[in-house]
JSON list of C-alpha atoms in Angstrom, two decimals:
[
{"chain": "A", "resi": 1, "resn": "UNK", "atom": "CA", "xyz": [0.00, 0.00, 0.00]},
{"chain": "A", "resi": 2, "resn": "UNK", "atom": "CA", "xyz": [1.78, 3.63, -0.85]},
{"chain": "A", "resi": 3, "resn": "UNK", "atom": "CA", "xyz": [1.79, 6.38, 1.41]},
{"chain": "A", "resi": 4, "resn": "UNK", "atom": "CA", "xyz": [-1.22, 8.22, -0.02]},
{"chain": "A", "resi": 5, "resn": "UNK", "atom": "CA", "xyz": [-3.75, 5.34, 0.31]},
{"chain": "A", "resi": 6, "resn": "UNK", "atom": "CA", "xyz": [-2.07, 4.51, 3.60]},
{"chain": "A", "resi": 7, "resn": "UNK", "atom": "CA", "xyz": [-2.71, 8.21, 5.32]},
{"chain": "A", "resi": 8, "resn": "UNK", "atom": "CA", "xyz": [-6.36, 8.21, 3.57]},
{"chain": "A", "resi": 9, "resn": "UNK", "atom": "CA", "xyz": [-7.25, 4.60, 5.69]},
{"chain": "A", "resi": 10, "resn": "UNK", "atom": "CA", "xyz": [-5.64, 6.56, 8.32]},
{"chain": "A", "resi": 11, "resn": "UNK", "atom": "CA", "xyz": [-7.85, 9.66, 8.33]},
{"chain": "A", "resi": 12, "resn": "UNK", "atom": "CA", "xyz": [-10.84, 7.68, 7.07]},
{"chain": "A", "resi": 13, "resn": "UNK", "atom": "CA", "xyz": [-10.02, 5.14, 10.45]},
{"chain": "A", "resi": 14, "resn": "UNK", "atom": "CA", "xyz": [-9.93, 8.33, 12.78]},
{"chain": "A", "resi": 15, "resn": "UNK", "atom": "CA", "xyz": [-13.44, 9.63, 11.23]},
{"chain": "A", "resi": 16, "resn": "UNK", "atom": "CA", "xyz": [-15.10, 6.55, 12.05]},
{"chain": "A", "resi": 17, "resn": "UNK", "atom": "CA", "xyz": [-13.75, 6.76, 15.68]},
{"chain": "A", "resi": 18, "resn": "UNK", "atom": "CA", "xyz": [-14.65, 10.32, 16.04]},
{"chain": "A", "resi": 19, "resn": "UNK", "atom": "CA", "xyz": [-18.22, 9.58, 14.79]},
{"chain": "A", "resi": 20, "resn": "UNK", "atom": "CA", "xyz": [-18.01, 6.15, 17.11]},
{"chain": "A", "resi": 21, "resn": "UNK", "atom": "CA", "xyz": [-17.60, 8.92, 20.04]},
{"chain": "A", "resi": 22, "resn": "UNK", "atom": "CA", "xyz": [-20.34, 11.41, 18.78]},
{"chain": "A", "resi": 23, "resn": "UNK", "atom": "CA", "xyz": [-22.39, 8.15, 18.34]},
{"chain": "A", "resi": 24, "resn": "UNK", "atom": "CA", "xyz": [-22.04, 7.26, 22.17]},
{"chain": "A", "resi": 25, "resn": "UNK", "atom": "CA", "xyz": [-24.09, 9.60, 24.26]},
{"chain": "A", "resi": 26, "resn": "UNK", "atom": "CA", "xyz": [-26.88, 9.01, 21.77]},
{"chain": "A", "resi": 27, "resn": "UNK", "atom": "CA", "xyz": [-27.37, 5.73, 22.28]},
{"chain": "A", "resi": 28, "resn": "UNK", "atom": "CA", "xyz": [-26.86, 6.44, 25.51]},
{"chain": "A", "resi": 29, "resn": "UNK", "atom": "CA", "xyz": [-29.78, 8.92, 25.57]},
{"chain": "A", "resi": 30, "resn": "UNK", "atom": "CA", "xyz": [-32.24, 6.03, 23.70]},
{"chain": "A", "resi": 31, "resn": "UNK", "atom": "CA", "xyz": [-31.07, 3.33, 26.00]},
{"chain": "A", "resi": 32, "resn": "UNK", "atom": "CA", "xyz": [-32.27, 5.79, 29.01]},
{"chain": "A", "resi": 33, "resn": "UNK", "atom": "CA", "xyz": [-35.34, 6.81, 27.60]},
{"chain": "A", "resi": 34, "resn": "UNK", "atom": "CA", "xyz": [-36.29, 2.83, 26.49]},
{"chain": "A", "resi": 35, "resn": "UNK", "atom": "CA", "xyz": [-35.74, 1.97, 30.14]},
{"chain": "A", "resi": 36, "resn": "UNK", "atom": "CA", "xyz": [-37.93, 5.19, 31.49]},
{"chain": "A", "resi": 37, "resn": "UNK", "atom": "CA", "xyz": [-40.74, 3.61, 28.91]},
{"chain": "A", "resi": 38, "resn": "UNK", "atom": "CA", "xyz": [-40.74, -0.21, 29.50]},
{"chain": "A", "resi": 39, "resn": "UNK", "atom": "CA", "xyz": [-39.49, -0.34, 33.20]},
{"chain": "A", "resi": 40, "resn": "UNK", "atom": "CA", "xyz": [-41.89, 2.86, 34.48]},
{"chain": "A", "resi": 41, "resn": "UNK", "atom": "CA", "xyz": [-42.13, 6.51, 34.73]},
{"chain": "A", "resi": 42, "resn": "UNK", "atom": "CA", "xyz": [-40.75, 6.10, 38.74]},
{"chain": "A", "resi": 43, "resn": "UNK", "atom": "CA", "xyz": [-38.20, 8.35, 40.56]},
{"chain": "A", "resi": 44, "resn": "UNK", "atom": "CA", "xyz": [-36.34, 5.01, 41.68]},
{"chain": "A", "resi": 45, "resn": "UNK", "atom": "CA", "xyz": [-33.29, 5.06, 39.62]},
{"chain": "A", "resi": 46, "resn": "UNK", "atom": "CA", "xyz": [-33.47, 8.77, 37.79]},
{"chain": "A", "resi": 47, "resn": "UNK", "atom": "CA", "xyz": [-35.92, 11.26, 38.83]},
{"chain": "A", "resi": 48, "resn": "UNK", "atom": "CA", "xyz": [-35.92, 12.54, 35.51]},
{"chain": "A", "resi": 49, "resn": "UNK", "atom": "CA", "xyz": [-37.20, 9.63, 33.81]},
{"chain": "A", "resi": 50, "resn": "UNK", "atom": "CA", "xyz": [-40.60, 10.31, 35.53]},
{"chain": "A", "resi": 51, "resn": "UNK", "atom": "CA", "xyz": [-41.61, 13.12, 33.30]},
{"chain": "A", "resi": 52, "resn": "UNK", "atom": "CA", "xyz": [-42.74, 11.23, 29.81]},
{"chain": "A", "resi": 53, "resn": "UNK", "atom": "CA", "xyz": [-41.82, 14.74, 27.73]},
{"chain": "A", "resi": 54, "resn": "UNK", "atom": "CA", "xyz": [-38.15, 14.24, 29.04]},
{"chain": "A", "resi": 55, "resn": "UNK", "atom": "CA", "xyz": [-38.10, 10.68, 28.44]},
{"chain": "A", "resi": 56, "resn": "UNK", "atom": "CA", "xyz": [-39.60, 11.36, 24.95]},
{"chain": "A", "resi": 57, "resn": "UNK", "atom": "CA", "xyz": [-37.29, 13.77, 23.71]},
{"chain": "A", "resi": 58, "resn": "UNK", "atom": "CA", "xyz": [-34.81, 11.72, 24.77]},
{"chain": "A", "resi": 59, "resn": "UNK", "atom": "CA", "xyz": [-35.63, 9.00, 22.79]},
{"chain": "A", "resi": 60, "resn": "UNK", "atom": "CA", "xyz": [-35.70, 11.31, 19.51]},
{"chain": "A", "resi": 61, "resn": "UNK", "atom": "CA", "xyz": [-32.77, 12.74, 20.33]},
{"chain": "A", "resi": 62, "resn": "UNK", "atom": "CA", "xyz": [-31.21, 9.63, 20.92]},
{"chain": "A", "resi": 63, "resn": "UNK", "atom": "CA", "xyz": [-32.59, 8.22, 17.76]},
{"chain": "A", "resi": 64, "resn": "UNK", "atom": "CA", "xyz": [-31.65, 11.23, 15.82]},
{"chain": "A", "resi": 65, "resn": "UNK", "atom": "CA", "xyz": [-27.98, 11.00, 16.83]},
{"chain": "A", "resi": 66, "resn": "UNK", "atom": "CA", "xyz": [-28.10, 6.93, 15.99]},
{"chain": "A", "resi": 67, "resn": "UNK", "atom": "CA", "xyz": [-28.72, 7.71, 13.02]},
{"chain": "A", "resi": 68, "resn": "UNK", "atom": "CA", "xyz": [-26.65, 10.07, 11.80]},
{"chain": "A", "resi": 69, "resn": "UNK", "atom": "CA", "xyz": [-23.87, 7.90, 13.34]},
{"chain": "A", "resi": 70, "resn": "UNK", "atom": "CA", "xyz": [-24.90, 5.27, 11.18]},
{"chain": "A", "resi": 71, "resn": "UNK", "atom": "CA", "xyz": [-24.96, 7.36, 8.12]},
{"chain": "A", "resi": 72, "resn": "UNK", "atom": "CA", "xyz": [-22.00, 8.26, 8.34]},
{"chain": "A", "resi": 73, "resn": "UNK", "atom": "CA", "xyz": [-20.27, 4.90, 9.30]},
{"chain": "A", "resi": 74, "resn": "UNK", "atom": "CA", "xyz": [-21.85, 3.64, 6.39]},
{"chain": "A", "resi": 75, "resn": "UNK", "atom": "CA", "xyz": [-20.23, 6.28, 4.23]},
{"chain": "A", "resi": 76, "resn": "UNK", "atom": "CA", "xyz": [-16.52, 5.76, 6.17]},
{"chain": "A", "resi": 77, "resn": "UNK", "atom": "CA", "xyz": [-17.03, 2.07, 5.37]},
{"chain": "A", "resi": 78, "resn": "UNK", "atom": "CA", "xyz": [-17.79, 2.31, 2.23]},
{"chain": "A", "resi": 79, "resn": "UNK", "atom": "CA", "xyz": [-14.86, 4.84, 1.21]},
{"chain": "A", "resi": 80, "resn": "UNK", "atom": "CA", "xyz": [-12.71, 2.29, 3.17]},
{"chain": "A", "resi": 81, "resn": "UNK", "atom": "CA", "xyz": [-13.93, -0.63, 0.92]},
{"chain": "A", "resi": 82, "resn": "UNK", "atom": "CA", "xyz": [-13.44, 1.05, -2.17]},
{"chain": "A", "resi": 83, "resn": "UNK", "atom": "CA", "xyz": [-9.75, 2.13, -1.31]},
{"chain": "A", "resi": 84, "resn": "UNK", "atom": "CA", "xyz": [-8.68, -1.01, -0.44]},
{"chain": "A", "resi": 85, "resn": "UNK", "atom": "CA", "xyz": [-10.62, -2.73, -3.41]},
{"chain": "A", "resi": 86, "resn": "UNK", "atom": "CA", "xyz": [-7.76, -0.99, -5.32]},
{"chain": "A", "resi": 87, "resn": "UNK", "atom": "CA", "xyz": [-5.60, -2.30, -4.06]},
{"chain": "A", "resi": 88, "resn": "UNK", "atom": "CA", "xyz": [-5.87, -5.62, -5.33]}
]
């Protein structure tokens, strides 16, 4: 592999951790506000889970997040698949 296509899987391999980071409190934020759904609105663990808005927005903000995380991995992997298909 020559330099170039070496420092591009370099750069594209830092994007995809920077995005894995920006990804993280997202999911985070779903994970939080699937729990204050299916477990119950209750002050027992996070007193903020009891209000539904809060618990709602967090979900779409969660969600929102996710997804643009997995946009743009999908983009990063592909641009990583192409450079090393050549390569071959």
């Amino acid at each position: 592999m020559t330099d170039n296509k070496l420092q591009k899987m370099k750069q594209i391999e830092r994007k995809m951790l920077l995005v894995g980071i920006i990804d993280f409190p997202g999911s985070l934020l779903f994970g939080l506000g699937l729990y204050g759904i299916f477990v119950g609105f209750g002050n027992d663990f996070l007193p903020m889970l009891a209000d539904q808005t809060i618990v709602y927005s967090m979900l779409v903000v969660g969600g929102v997040i996710m997804a643009w995380g997995a946009v743009n991995m999908f983009k990063l992997g592909m641009e990583k698949k192409s450079l090393l298909a050549t390569d071959v």
